[in-house]
Amino acid sequence: MVSLSDGRPRRPVRPRLSVSRPSRGHRVFQAVNGLILTGVVAVTLYPFVNIVARSFSAEDRIRAGQVNLLPEGFNLTTYKIVLKDGMFWRNYGNTVLYTVVATAIAMVLTTCYAYVLAKPQLKGRGALVGVAVFTMFFSGGLIPNYVLITSLGMKNTLWAMVIPNAISVFNLLVMKAFFESLPTELEEAAQIDGLSTYGILLRIVLPLSKAVIATMVLFYSVSFWNSWFGAFLYLDRAEEMPVTVYLRNLIAGATGGENAGADLEQLTQVAANIQSVTIVLTALPILLVYPFVQRYFVSGVTLGAVKG
């Protein structure tokens, strides 16, 4: 340290770091981008907020078109009628069971299929990819599928809801692209250490694939949760139906509010906002689950995307 003439030590001069201010064009871009994204969020949220408000509003206010973002004439009649019905809870439990089992089976099959297709040395790989892609554009048709499910003895069983849509080709191709992006050196090192093919998949590949797995679980669970047409075709007993069919029948008037002990005034209220209530009750579980997997969503889709 250098001393001054009077003997005091001179402090070293530290170079000043120049912080470049964003240009005017960049600030304008940020402002315009923020306004556009805010508008997109508002346009996206408005219909759902309106649906929620209608589900809690009175029948006369709904028919008069007075409900916008806040409930008018707060009313819980439809929620009470639906939630008091034992069949609703039975069908809700069926939906949870179908979704969990179907998602688990779909993830096992899709992961194994995608992992195999990601191996360029696999003989017949092109044919296997072609078979999968072919099913994206062509299917056997509604009647042949119904005959097949019936002949296999799966009608009125859990498997009629699980097996027919066990593999989504879109999800399969996304996982295939993700597995192809993993370094091959990791698997080669694992092979040298004595791991088998299944050991490599379970102990090396899957721990590195949490993002894409969480994304696929979200895709499959939403698909199976909202599915109702398969149950409408293959299930005959009301106690085996998922909640989507229950709510669909409630909207169509097939089950009717009388089953829940509703009088004429209550039925009028139910008819006014039953669609809003059913949308809220169906979407609520997915909305509660989504925040826990949202952080994996973008990375899972982009990492598994087809890159040019």
GROMACS .gro file of C-alpha atoms in nm:
model
  308
    1MET     CA    1   0.000   0.000   0.000
    2VAL     CA    2   0.148   0.336  -0.105
    3SER     CA    3   0.183   0.610   0.163
    4LEU     CA    4   0.095   0.973   0.117
    5SER     CA    5   0.344   1.254   0.183
    6ASP     CA    6   0.212   1.297   0.536
    7GLY     CA    7   0.262   0.932   0.614
    8ARG     CA    8  -0.099   0.821   0.586
    9PRO     CA    9  -0.159   0.506   0.380
   10ARG     CA   10  -0.321   0.561   0.045
   11ARG     CA   11  -0.626   0.349  -0.027
   12PRO     CA   12  -0.613   0.153  -0.351
   13VAL     CA   13  -0.833   0.293  -0.623
   14ARG     CA   14  -1.098   0.043  -0.726
   15PRO     CA   15  -1.213   0.052  -1.086
   16ARG     CA   16  -1.573   0.156  -1.128
   17LEU     CA   17  -1.797  -0.092  -1.299
   18SER     CA   18  -1.998   0.076  -1.569
   19VAL     CA   19  -2.360  -0.034  -1.559
   20SER     CA   20  -2.519   0.015  -1.896
   21ARG     CA   21  -2.871   0.145  -1.878
   22PRO     CA   22  -3.127  -0.021  -2.104
   23SER     CA   23  -3.187   0.169  -2.421
   24ARG     CA   24  -3.509   0.352  -2.491
   25GLY     CA   25  -3.612   0.093  -2.747
   26HIS     CA   26  -3.561  -0.186  -2.494
   27ARG     CA   27  -3.772  -0.005  -2.235
   28VAL     CA   28  -4.048   0.049  -2.491
   29PHE     CA   29  -4.033  -0.319  -2.583
   30GLN     CA   30  -4.063  -0.424  -2.219
   31ALA     CA   31  -4.360  -0.195  -2.164
   32VAL     CA   32  -4.543  -0.313  -2.479
   33ASN     CA   33  -4.462  -0.676  -2.400
   34GLY     CA   34  -4.597  -0.634  -2.047
   35LEU     CA   35  -4.919  -0.478  -2.175
   36ILE     CA   36  -4.969  -0.755  -2.431
   37LEU     CA   37  -4.907  -1.033  -2.178
   38THR     CA   38  -5.138  -0.863  -1.928
   39GLY     CA   39  -5.408  -0.851  -2.193
   40VAL     CA   40  -5.357  -1.220  -2.276
   41VAL     CA   41  -5.385  -1.312  -1.907
   42ALA     CA   42  -5.702  -1.103  -1.871
   43VAL     CA   43  -5.862  -1.256  -2.180
   44THR     CA   44  -5.770  -1.604  -2.056
   45LEU     CA   45  -5.894  -1.558  -1.700
   46TYR     CA   46  -6.212  -1.363  -1.773
   47PRO     CA   47  -6.426  -1.658  -1.900
   48PHE     CA   48  -6.332  -1.876  -1.604
   49VAL     CA   49  -6.389  -1.599  -1.348
   50ASN     CA   50  -6.727  -1.534  -1.511
   51ILE     CA   51  -6.813  -1.905  -1.488
   52VAL     CA   52  -6.723  -1.911  -1.118
   53ALA     CA   53  -6.934  -1.600  -1.056
   54ARG     CA   54  -7.232  -1.751  -1.239
   55SER     CA   55  -7.204  -2.071  -1.035
   56PHE     CA   56  -7.261  -1.870  -0.715
   57SER     CA   57  -7.529  -1.633  -0.853
   58ALA     CA   58  -7.907  -1.634  -0.826
   59GLU     CA   59  -8.123  -1.762  -1.109
   60ASP     CA   60  -8.296  -1.430  -1.186
   61ARG     CA   61  -7.966  -1.241  -1.203
   62ILE     CA   62  -7.820  -1.501  -1.441
   63ARG     CA   63  -8.118  -1.487  -1.677
   64ALA     CA   64  -8.110  -1.106  -1.671
   65GLY     CA   65  -7.743  -1.110  -1.777
   66GLN     CA   66  -7.628  -0.915  -1.471
   67VAL     CA   67  -7.344  -1.150  -1.369
   68ASN     CA   68  -6.998  -1.041  -1.477
   69LEU     CA   69  -6.692  -1.088  -1.254
   70LEU     CA   70  -6.864  -1.104  -0.916
   71PRO     CA   71  -7.160  -1.319  -0.804
   72GLU     CA   72  -7.497  -1.144  -0.800
   73GLY     CA   73  -7.754  -1.265  -0.546
   74PHE     CA   74  -7.517  -1.512  -0.382
   75ASN     CA   75  -7.669  -1.862  -0.402
   76LEU     CA   76  -7.541  -2.211  -0.319
   77THR     CA   77  -7.853  -2.408  -0.417
   78THR     CA   78  -7.699  -2.597  -0.708
   79TYR     CA   79  -7.380  -2.679  -0.515
   80LYS     CA   80  -7.588  -2.814  -0.225
   81ILE     CA   81  -7.805  -3.028  -0.453
   82VAL     CA   82  -7.509  -3.175  -0.638
   83LEU     CA   83  -7.288  -3.228  -0.333
   84LYS     CA   84  -7.568  -3.393  -0.130
   85ASP     CA   85  -7.620  -3.655  -0.398
   86GLY     CA   86  -7.447  -3.981  -0.302
   87MET     CA   87  -7.415  -4.080  -0.666
   88PHE     CA   88  -7.205  -3.770  -0.731
   89TRP     CA   89  -6.946  -3.879  -0.473
   90ARG     CA   90  -6.954  -4.237  -0.602
   91ASN     CA   91  -6.885  -4.118  -0.955
   92TYR     CA   92  -6.622  -3.876  -0.830
   93GLY     CA   93  -6.440  -4.165  -0.665
   94ASN     CA   94  -6.464  -4.360  -0.990
   95THR     CA   95  -6.303  -4.072  -1.175
   96VAL     CA   96  -6.014  -4.060  -0.928
   97LEU     CA   97  -5.966  -4.437  -0.958
   98TYR     CA   98  -5.982  -4.435  -1.339
   99THR     CA   99  -5.744  -4.141  -1.363
  100VAL     CA  100  -5.482  -4.282  -1.126
  101VAL     CA  101  -5.483  -4.633  -1.275
  102ALA     CA  102  -5.498  -4.515  -1.636
  103THR     CA  103  -5.220  -4.260  -1.586
  104ALA     CA  104  -4.995  -4.516  -1.416
  105ILE     CA  105  -5.044  -4.771  -1.695
  106ALA     CA  106  -5.007  -4.507  -1.966
  107MET     CA  107  -4.681  -4.379  -1.816
  108VAL     CA  108  -4.531  -4.729  -1.792
  109LEU     CA  109  -4.621  -4.818  -2.150
  110THR     CA  110  -4.526  -4.481  -2.298
  111THR     CA  111  -4.194  -4.468  -2.115
  112CYS     CA  112  -4.092  -4.818  -2.219
  113TYR     CA  113  -4.200  -4.766  -2.580
  114ALA     CA  114  -4.027  -4.426  -2.605
  115TYR     CA  115  -3.706  -4.560  -2.449
  116VAL     CA  116  -3.691  -4.840  -2.705
  117LEU     CA  117  -3.758  -4.606  -2.996
  118ALA     CA  118  -3.480  -4.375  -2.877
  119LYS     CA  119  -3.217  -4.641  -2.956
  120PRO     CA  120  -3.082  -4.588  -3.311
  121GLN     CA  121  -2.923  -4.934  -3.314
  122LEU     CA  122  -3.261  -5.106  -3.265
  123LYS     CA  123  -3.354  -5.326  -3.561
  124GLY     CA  124  -3.697  -5.240  -3.703
  125ARG     CA  125  -3.699  -4.903  -3.526
  126GLY     CA  126  -3.841  -4.726  -3.830
  127ALA     CA  127  -4.128  -4.975  -3.854
  128LEU     CA  128  -4.216  -4.930  -3.487
  129VAL     CA  129  -4.217  -4.552  -3.525
  130GLY     CA  130  -4.430  -4.586  -3.839
  131VAL     CA  131  -4.685  -4.804  -3.659
  132ALA     CA  132  -4.718  -4.544  -3.384
  133VAL     CA  133  -4.746  -4.249  -3.621
  134PHE     CA  134  -4.998  -4.435  -3.840
  135THR     CA  135  -5.243  -4.452  -3.550
  136MET     CA  136  -5.236  -4.072  -3.522
  137PHE     CA  137  -5.414  -4.039  -3.855
  138PHE     CA  138  -5.609  -4.362  -3.892
  139SER     CA  139  -5.817  -4.566  -3.647
  140GLY     CA  140  -6.042  -4.867  -3.666
  141GLY     CA  141  -6.357  -4.663  -3.615
  142LEU     CA  142  -6.617  -4.643  -3.343
  143ILE     CA  143  -6.807  -4.966  -3.414
  144PRO     CA  144  -6.498  -5.191  -3.455
  145ASN     CA  145  -6.356  -5.051  -3.131
  146TYR     CA  146  -6.683  -5.121  -2.951
  147VAL     CA  147  -6.692  -5.477  -3.090
  148LEU     CA  148  -6.330  -5.531  -2.989
  149ILE     CA  149  -6.379  -5.408  -2.631
  150THR     CA  150  -6.692  -5.621  -2.596
  151SER     CA  151  -6.532  -5.935  -2.741
  152LEU     CA  152  -6.235  -5.901  -2.508
  153GLY     CA  153  -6.471  -5.900  -2.210
  154MET     CA  154  -6.370  -5.553  -2.096
  155LYS     CA  155  -6.713  -5.392  -2.119
  156ASN     CA  156  -6.844  -5.269  -1.782
  157THR     CA  157  -6.498  -5.305  -1.630
  158LEU     CA  158  -6.218  -5.073  -1.528
  159TRP     CA  159  -6.007  -5.185  -1.824
  160ALA     CA  160  -6.252  -5.042  -2.076
  161MET     CA  161  -6.162  -4.700  -1.937
  162VAL     CA  162  -5.788  -4.764  -1.914
  163ILE     CA  163  -5.661  -4.977  -2.202
  164PRO     CA  164  -5.802  -4.815  -2.522
  165ASN     CA  165  -5.620  -4.483  -2.468
  166ALA     CA  166  -5.317  -4.614  -2.282
  167ILE     CA  167  -5.063  -4.460  -2.525
  168SER     CA  168  -5.083  -4.113  -2.673
  169VAL     CA  169  -4.860  -4.094  -2.980
  170PHE     CA  170  -4.793  -3.724  -2.924
  171ASN     CA  171  -4.669  -3.794  -2.570
  172LEU     CA  172  -4.472  -4.091  -2.703
  173LEU     CA  173  -4.286  -3.877  -2.958
  174VAL     CA  174  -4.210  -3.608  -2.700
  175MET     CA  175  -4.059  -3.863  -2.460
  176LYS     CA  176  -3.869  -4.028  -2.746
  177ALA     CA  177  -3.711  -3.695  -2.841
  178PHE     CA  178  -3.621  -3.632  -2.477
  179PHE     CA  179  -3.453  -3.971  -2.435
  180GLU     CA  180  -3.257  -3.914  -2.756
  181SER     CA  181  -3.121  -3.587  -2.613
  182LEU     CA  182  -2.964  -3.762  -2.312
  183PRO     CA  183  -2.586  -3.823  -2.338
  184THR     CA  184  -2.510  -4.176  -2.453
  185GLU     CA  185  -2.190  -4.171  -2.245
  186LEU     CA  186  -2.399  -4.208  -1.928
  187GLU     CA  187  -2.552  -4.534  -2.044
  188GLU     CA  188  -2.219  -4.662  -2.172
  189ALA     CA  189  -2.059  -4.593  -1.834
  190ALA     CA  190  -2.349  -4.768  -1.660
  191GLN     CA  191  -2.305  -5.070  -1.886
  192ILE     CA  192  -1.937  -5.087  -1.797
  193ASP     CA  193  -2.037  -5.082  -1.429
  194GLY     CA  194  -2.256  -5.386  -1.491
  195LEU     CA  195  -2.606  -5.238  -1.504
  196SER     CA  196  -2.862  -5.415  -1.718
  197THR     CA  197  -3.095  -5.239  -1.961
  198TYR     CA  198  -3.368  -5.215  -1.698
  199GLY     CA  199  -3.117  -5.095  -1.439
  200ILE     CA  200  -3.001  -4.818  -1.671
  201LEU     CA  201  -3.359  -4.711  -1.733
  202LEU     CA  202  -3.457  -4.714  -1.365
  203ARG     CA  203  -3.140  -4.580  -1.207
  204ILE     CA  204  -2.994  -4.350  -1.473
  205VAL     CA  205  -3.252  -4.242  -1.730
  206LEU     CA  206  -3.566  -4.192  -1.520
  207PRO     CA  207  -3.399  -3.979  -1.247
  208LEU     CA  208  -3.278  -3.747  -1.524
  209SER     CA  209  -3.624  -3.733  -1.682
  210LYS     CA  210  -3.828  -3.584  -1.399
  211ALA     CA  211  -3.931  -3.281  -1.605
  212VAL     CA  212  -4.069  -3.472  -1.902
  213ILE     CA  213  -4.228  -3.737  -1.677
  214ALA     CA  214  -4.411  -3.471  -1.476
  215THR     CA  215  -4.529  -3.311  -1.800
  216MET     CA  216  -4.657  -3.640  -1.937
  217VAL     CA  217  -4.832  -3.720  -1.609
  218LEU     CA  218  -5.010  -3.386  -1.635
  219PHE     CA  219  -5.111  -3.448  -1.996
  220TYR     CA  220  -5.241  -3.797  -1.928
  221SER     CA  221  -5.419  -3.714  -1.603
  222VAL     CA  222  -5.603  -3.419  -1.758
  223SER     CA  223  -5.703  -3.633  -2.056
  224PHE     CA  224  -5.835  -3.920  -1.845
  225TRP     CA  225  -6.001  -3.687  -1.593
  226ASN     CA  226  -6.202  -3.512  -1.865
  227SER     CA  227  -6.282  -3.829  -2.058
  228TRP     CA  228  -6.649  -3.923  -2.069
  229PHE     CA  229  -6.722  -4.069  -2.413
  230GLY     CA  230  -6.552  -4.401  -2.342
  231ALA     CA  231  -6.758  -4.446  -2.026
  232PHE     CA  232  -7.070  -4.345  -2.217
  233LEU     CA  233  -6.999  -4.629  -2.463
  234TYR     CA  234  -6.857  -4.910  -2.253
  235LEU     CA  235  -7.024  -4.870  -1.912
  236ASP     CA  236  -7.393  -4.943  -1.849
  237ARG     CA  237  -7.436  -4.908  -1.473
  238ALA     CA  238  -7.469  -4.560  -1.323
  239GLU     CA  239  -7.258  -4.649  -1.018
  240GLU     CA  240  -6.960  -4.723  -1.245
  241MET     CA  241  -6.970  -4.394  -1.436
  242PRO     CA  242  -6.710  -4.119  -1.390
  243VAL     CA  243  -6.818  -3.781  -1.262
  244THR     CA  244  -6.800  -3.628  -1.609
  245VAL     CA  245  -7.085  -3.852  -1.725
  246TYR     CA  246  -7.282  -3.772  -1.411
  247LEU     CA  247  -7.248  -3.401  -1.474
  248ARG     CA  248  -7.321  -3.446  -1.842
  249ASN     CA  249  -7.643  -3.630  -1.757
  250LEU     CA  250  -7.729  -3.363  -1.502
  251ILE     CA  251  -7.695  -3.095  -1.767
  252ALA     CA  252  -7.899  -3.293  -2.015
  253GLY     CA  253  -8.168  -3.358  -1.755
  254ALA     CA  254  -8.122  -3.736  -1.770
  255THR     CA  255  -8.070  -3.776  -1.396
  256GLY     CA  256  -8.274  -3.473  -1.289
  257GLY     CA  257  -8.263  -3.285  -0.963
  258GLU     CA  258  -8.543  -3.495  -0.817
  259ASN     CA  259  -8.290  -3.757  -0.724
  260ALA     CA  260  -8.140  -3.510  -0.479
  261GLY     CA  261  -8.474  -3.406  -0.333
  262ALA     CA  262  -8.505  -3.073  -0.513
  263ASP     CA  263  -8.835  -2.886  -0.537
  264LEU     CA  264  -8.956  -2.676  -0.832
  265GLU     CA  265  -8.784  -2.356  -0.716
  266GLN     CA  266  -8.458  -2.540  -0.665
  267LEU     CA  267  -8.485  -2.702  -1.007
  268THR     CA  268  -8.525  -2.357  -1.163
  269GLN     CA  269  -8.207  -2.243  -0.990
  270VAL     CA  270  -8.025  -2.561  -1.098
  271ALA     CA  271  -8.129  -2.513  -1.459
  272ALA     CA  272  -7.990  -2.158  -1.455
  273ASN     CA  273  -7.634  -2.230  -1.341
  274ILE     CA  274  -7.582  -2.606  -1.364
  275GLN     CA  275  -7.333  -2.568  -1.648
  276SER     CA  276  -7.124  -2.324  -1.446
  277VAL     CA  277  -7.128  -2.547  -1.138
  278THR     CA  278  -7.030  -2.856  -1.336
  279ILE     CA  279  -6.740  -2.676  -1.502
  280VAL     CA  280  -6.609  -2.557  -1.165
  281LEU     CA  281  -6.643  -2.898  -0.998
  282THR     CA  282  -6.474  -3.073  -1.290
  283ALA     CA  283  -6.184  -2.829  -1.328
  284LEU     CA  284  -6.113  -2.774  -0.958
  285PRO     CA  285  -5.897  -3.086  -0.894
  286ILE     CA  286  -5.679  -3.018  -1.199
  287LEU     CA  287  -5.636  -2.656  -1.091
  288LEU     CA  288  -5.521  -2.774  -0.748
  289VAL     CA  289  -5.270  -3.021  -0.890
  290TYR     CA  290  -5.129  -2.803  -1.168
  291PRO     CA  291  -4.920  -2.566  -0.948
  292PHE     CA  292  -4.718  -2.860  -0.818
  293VAL     CA  293  -4.612  -2.974  -1.167
  294GLN     CA  294  -4.608  -2.635  -1.341
  295ARG     CA  295  -4.236  -2.583  -1.277
  296TYR     CA  296  -4.162  -2.898  -1.477
  297PHE     CA  297  -4.407  -2.817  -1.755
  298VAL     CA  298  -4.211  -2.572  -1.972
  299SER     CA  299  -3.878  -2.751  -1.935
  300GLY     CA  300  -4.038  -3.089  -2.002
  301VAL     CA  301  -4.202  -2.976  -2.325
  302THR     CA  302  -3.903  -2.781  -2.455
  303LEU     CA  303  -3.646  -3.046  -2.366
  304GLY     CA  304  -3.856  -3.310  -2.537
  305ALA     CA  305  -3.936  -3.099  -2.841
  306VAL     CA  306  -3.822  -3.198  -3.187
  307LYS     CA  307  -3.522  -2.982  -3.270
  308GLY     CA  308  -3.432  -2.883  -3.621
   0.00000   0.00000   0.00000
